[in-house]
mmCIF file of C-alpha atoms in Angstrom:
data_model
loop_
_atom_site.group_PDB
_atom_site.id
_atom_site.type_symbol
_atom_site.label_atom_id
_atom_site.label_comp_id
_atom_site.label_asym_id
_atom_site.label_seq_id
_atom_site.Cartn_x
_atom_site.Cartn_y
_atom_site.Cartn_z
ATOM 1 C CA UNK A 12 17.860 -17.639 8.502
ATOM 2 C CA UNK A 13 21.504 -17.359 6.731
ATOM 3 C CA UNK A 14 22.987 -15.943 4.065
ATOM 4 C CA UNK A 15 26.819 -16.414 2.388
ATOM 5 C CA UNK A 16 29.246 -13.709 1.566
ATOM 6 C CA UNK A 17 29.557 -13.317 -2.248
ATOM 7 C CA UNK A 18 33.008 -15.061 -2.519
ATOM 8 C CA UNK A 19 31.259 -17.844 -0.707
ATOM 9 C CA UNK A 20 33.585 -18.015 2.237
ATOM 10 C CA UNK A 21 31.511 -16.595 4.887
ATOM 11 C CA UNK A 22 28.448 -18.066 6.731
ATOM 12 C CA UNK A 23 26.136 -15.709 8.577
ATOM 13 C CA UNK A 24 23.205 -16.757 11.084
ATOM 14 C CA UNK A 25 21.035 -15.529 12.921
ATOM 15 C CA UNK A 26 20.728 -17.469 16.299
ATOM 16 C CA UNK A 27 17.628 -16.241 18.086
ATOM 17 C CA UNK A 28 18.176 -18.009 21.330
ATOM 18 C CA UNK A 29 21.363 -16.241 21.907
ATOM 19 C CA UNK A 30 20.031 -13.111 20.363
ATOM 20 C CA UNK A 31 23.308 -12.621 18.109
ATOM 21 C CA UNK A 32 24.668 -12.951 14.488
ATOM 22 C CA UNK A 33 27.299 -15.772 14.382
ATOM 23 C CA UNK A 34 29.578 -15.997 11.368
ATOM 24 C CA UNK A 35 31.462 -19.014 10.202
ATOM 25 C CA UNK A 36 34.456 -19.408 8.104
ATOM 26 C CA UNK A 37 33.366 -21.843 5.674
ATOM 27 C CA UNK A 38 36.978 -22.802 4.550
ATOM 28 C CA UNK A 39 38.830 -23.052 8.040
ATOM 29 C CA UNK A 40 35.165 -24.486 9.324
ATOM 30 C CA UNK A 41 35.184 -22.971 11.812
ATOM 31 C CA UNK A 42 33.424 -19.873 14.227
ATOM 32 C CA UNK A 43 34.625 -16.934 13.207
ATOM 33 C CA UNK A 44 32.551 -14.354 15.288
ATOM 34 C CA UNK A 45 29.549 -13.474 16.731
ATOM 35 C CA UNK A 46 27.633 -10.078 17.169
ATOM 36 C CA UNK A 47 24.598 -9.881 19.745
ATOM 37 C CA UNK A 48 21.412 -7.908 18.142
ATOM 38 C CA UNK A 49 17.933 -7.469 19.058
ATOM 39 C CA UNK A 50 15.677 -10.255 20.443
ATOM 40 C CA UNK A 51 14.464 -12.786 17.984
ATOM 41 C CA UNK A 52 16.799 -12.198 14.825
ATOM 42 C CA UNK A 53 15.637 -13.789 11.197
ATOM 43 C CA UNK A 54 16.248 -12.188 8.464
ATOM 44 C CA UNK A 55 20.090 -11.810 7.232
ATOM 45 C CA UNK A 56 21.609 -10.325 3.921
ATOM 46 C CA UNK A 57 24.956 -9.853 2.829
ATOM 47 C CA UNK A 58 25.583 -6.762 0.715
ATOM 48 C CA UNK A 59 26.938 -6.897 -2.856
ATOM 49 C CA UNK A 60 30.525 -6.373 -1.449
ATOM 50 C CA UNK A 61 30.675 -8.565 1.436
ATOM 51 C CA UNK A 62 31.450 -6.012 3.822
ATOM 52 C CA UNK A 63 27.915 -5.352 5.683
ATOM 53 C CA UNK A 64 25.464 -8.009 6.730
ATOM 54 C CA UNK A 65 22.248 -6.714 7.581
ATOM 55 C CA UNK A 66 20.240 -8.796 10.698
ATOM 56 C CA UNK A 67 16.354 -8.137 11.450
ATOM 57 C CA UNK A 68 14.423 -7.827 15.317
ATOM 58 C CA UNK A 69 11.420 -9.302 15.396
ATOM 59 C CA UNK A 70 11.064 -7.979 18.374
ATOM 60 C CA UNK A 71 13.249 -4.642 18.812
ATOM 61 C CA UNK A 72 11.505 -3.477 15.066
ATOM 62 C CA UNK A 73 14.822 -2.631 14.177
ATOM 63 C CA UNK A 74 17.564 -3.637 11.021
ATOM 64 C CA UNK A 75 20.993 -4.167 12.559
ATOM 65 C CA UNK A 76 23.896 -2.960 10.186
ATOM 66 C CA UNK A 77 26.641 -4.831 10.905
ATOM 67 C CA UNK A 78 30.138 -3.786 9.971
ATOM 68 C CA UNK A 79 32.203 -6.920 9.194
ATOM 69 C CA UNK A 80 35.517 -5.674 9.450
ATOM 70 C CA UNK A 81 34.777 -4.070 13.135
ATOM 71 C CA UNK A 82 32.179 -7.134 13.716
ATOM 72 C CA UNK A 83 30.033 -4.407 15.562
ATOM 73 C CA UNK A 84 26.761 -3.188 14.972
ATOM 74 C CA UNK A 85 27.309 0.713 13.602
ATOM 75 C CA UNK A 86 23.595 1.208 13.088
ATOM 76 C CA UNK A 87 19.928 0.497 14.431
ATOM 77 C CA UNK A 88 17.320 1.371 11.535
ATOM 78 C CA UNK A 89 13.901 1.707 13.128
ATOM 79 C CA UNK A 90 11.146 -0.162 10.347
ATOM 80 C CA UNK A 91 7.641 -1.336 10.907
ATOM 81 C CA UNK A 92 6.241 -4.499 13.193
ATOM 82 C CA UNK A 93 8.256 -7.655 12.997
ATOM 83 C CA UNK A 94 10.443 -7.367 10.441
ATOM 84 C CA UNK A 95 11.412 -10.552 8.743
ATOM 85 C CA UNK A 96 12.984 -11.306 6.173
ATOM 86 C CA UNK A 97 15.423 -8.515 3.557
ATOM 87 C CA UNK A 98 15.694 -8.198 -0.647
ATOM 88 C CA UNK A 99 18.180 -6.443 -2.374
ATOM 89 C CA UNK A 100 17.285 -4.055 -5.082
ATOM 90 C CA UNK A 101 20.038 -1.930 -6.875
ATOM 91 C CA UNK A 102 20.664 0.250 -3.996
ATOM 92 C CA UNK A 103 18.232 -0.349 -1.937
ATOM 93 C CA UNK A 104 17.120 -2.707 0.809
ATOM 94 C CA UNK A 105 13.606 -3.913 1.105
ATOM 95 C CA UNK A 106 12.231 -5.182 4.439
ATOM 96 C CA UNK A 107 9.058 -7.431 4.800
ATOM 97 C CA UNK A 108 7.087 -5.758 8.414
ATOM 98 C CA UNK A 109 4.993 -9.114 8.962
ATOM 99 C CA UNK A 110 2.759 -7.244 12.076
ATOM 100 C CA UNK A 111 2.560 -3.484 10.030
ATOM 101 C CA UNK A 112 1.038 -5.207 6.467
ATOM 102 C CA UNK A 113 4.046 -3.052 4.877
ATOM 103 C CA UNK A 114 7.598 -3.137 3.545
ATOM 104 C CA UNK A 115 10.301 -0.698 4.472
ATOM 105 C CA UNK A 116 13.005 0.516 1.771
ATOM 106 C CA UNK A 117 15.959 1.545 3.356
ATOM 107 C CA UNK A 118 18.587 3.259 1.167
ATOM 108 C CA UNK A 119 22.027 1.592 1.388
ATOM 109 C CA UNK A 120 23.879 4.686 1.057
ATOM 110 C CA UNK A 121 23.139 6.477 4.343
ATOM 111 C CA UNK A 122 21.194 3.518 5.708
ATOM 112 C CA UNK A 123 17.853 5.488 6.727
ATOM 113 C CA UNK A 124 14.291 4.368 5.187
ATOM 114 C CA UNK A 125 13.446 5.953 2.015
ATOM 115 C CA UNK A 126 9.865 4.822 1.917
ATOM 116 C CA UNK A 127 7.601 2.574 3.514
ATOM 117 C CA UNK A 128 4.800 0.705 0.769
ATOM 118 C CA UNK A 129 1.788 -0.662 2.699
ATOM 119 C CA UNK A 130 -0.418 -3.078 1.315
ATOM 120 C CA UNK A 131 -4.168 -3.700 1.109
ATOM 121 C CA UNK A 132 -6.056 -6.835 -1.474
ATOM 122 C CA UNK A 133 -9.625 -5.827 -2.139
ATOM 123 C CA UNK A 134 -12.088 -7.457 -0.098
ATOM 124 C CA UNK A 135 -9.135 -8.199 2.951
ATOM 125 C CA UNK A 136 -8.785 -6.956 6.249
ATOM 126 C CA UNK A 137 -5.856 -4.951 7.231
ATOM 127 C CA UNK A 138 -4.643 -7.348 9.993
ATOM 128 C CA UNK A 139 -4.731 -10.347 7.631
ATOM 129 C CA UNK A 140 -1.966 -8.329 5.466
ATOM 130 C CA UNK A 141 0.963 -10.435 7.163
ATOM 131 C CA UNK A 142 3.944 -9.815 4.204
ATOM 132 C CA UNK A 143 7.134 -12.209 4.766
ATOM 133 C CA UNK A 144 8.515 -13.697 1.658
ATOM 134 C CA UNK A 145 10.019 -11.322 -2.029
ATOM 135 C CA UNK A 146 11.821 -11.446 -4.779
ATOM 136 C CA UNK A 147 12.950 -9.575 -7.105
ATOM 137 C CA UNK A 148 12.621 -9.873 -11.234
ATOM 138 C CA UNK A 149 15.276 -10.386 -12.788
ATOM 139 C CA UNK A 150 15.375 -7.048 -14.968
ATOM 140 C CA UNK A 151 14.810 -5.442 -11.296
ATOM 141 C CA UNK A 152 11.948 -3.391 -11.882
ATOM 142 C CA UNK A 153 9.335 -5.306 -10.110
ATOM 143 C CA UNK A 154 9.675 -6.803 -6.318
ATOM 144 C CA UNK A 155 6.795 -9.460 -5.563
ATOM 145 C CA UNK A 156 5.231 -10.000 -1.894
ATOM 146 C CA UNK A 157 3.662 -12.775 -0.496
ATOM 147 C CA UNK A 158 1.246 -11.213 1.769
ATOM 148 C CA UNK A 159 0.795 -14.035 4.453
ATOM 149 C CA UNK A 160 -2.861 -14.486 5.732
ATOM 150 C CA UNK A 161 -4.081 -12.003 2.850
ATOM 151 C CA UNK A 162 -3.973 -14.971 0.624
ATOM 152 C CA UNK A 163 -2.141 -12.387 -1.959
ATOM 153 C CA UNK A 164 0.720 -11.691 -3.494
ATOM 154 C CA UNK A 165 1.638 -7.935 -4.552
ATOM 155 C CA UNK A 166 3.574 -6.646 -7.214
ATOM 156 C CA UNK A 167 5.290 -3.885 -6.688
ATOM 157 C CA UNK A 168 7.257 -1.253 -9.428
ATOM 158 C CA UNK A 169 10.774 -0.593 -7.976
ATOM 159 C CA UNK A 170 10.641 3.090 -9.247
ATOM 160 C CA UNK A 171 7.669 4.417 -8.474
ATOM 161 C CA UNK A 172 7.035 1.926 -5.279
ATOM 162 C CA UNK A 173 3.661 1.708 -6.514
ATOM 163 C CA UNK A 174 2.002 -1.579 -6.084
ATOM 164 C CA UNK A 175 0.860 -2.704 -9.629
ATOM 165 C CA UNK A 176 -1.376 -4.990 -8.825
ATOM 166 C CA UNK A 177 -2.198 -8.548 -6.368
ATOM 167 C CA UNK A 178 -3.191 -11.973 -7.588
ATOM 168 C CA UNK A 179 -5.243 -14.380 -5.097
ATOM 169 C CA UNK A 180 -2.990 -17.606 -4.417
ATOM 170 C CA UNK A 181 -3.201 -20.359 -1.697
ATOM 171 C CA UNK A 182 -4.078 -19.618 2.237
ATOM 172 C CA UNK A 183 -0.912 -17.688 3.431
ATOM 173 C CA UNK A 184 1.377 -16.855 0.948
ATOM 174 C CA UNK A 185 5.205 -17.076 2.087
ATOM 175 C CA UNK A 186 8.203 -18.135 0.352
ATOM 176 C CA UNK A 187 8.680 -16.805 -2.908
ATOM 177 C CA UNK A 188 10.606 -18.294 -6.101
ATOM 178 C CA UNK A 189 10.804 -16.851 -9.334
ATOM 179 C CA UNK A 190 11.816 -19.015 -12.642
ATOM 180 C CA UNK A 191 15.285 -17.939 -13.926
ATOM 181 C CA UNK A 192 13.731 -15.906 -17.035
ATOM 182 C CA UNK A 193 11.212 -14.157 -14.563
ATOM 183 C CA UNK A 194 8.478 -15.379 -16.203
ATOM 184 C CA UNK A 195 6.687 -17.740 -13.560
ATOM 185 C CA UNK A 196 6.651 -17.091 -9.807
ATOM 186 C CA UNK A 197 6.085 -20.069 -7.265
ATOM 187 C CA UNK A 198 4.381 -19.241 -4.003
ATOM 188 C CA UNK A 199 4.359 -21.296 -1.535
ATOM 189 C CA UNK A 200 1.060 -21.645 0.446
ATOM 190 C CA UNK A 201 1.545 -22.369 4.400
ATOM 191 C CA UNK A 202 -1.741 -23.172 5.289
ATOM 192 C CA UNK A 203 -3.282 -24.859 2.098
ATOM 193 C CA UNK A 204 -0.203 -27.420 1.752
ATOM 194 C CA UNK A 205 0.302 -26.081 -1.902
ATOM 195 C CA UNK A 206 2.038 -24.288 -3.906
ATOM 196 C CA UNK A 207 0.807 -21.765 -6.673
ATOM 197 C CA UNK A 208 2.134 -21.097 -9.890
ATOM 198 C CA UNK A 209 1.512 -17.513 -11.681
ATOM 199 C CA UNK A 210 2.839 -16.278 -15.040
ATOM 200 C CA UNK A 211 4.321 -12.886 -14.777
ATOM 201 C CA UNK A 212 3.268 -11.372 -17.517
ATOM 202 C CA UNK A 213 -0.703 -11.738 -17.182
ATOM 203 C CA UNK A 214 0.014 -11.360 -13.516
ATOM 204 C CA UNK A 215 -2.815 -14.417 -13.000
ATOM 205 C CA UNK A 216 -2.353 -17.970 -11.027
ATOM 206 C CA UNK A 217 -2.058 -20.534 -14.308
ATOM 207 C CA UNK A 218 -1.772 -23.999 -11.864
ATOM 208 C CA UNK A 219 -1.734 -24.930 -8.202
ATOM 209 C CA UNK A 220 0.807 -27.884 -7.117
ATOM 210 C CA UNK A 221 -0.168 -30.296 -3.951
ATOM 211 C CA UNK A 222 2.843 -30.569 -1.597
ATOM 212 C CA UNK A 223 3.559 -31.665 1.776
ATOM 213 C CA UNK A 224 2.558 -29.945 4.701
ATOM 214 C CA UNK A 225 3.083 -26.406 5.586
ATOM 215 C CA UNK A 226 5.166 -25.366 2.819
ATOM 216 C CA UNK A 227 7.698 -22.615 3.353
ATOM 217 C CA UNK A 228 10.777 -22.325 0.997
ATOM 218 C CA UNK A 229 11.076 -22.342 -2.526
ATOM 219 C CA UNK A 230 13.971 -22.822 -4.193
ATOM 220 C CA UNK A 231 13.820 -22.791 -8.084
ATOM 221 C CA UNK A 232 16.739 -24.513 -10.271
ATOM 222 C CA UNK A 233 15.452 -24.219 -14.089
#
């Protein structure tokens, strides 16, 4: 995975076979550094102000907070099993744990987890709750999960980290997309080669959308 620094200068990826973040320079195109982390890194997020970029261990468990300036790693933060992939809410950092059906919010301020929301569709078992892909509404009170082989996504209510409610979708929800006014989310289904559609508001699936196979990304440009 990758992510670009908010003045769009700086490339960050995660490189599992070398087990490191590399950055780029996007405007001398070139390496600029490169920080090793856990085994298996995904998931990367660059904070608001560019100066921390956040790297998950699939197989460590852990968040690496990386200080930019230093290009070190000045924290571990311990979160549940295979974390994947990050979300940024206000002040907070949400964490998809693909192997521990759960999400971990860490708090960006002193960088330790504030609360961990598990998750659990009626009628599924508790090892099919694999979550991976979120996003966030755009008035930021809501964060929505796709959870994997559950065949669910969750809504969840960024206050009270209360899960609201779960709509069924295709067979193993991932990548998330919401419409720019927040009012339809796209989910793409890996296993069903799909993708569902589900207004917001009623919080039901309105239309599902044959694509190719395995879906995994969605990108939305309305």
């Amino acid at each position: 995975m990758f992510d670009v620094s908010p003045d769009g200068r700086m490339l960050y990826v995660s490189n599992e076979e070398d087990a490191a973040l590399t950055a780029f320079d996007l405007v001398a195109r070139r390496k600029a550094f490169e920080v090793k982390v856990g085994g298996e890194p995904e998931g990367v997020k660059v904070s608001a102000d560019g100066k921390t970029v956040y790297v998950t261990s699939e197989v460590a468990n852990l968040v690496h907070v990386v200080d930019v300036a230093s290009r070190r790693v000045v924290k571990n933060v311990q979160v549940g099993k295979r974390p994947r992939r990050f979300l940024l809410a206000g002040n907070e950092l949400w964490v998809s744990n693909e192997l521990d059906g759960s999400v971990s919010v860490i708090g960006l301020g002193d960088h330790t987890v504030k609360n961990t929301i598990r998750f659990l569709p009626q009628g599924m078992r508790p090892e099919d709750v694999t979550p991976v892909g979120m996003a966030l509404s755009p008035d930021g009170r809501t964060v929505y999960v796709g959870l994997g082989r559950a065949n669910h996504v969750a809504a969840v209510d960024v206050a009270s980290r209360q899960v609201k409610g779960y709509v069924l979708v295709g067979k193993r929800a991932g990548g998330l997309g919401l419409s720019r006014d927040g009012s339809r989310l796209y989910v793409a289904n890996g296993l069903s080669d799909d993708m569902t559609v589900v207004d917001t508001t009623s919080f039901r699936a309105t239309k599902t959308i044959r694509v190719g196979r395995v879906p995994h990304t969605v990108v939305v440009d309305d």
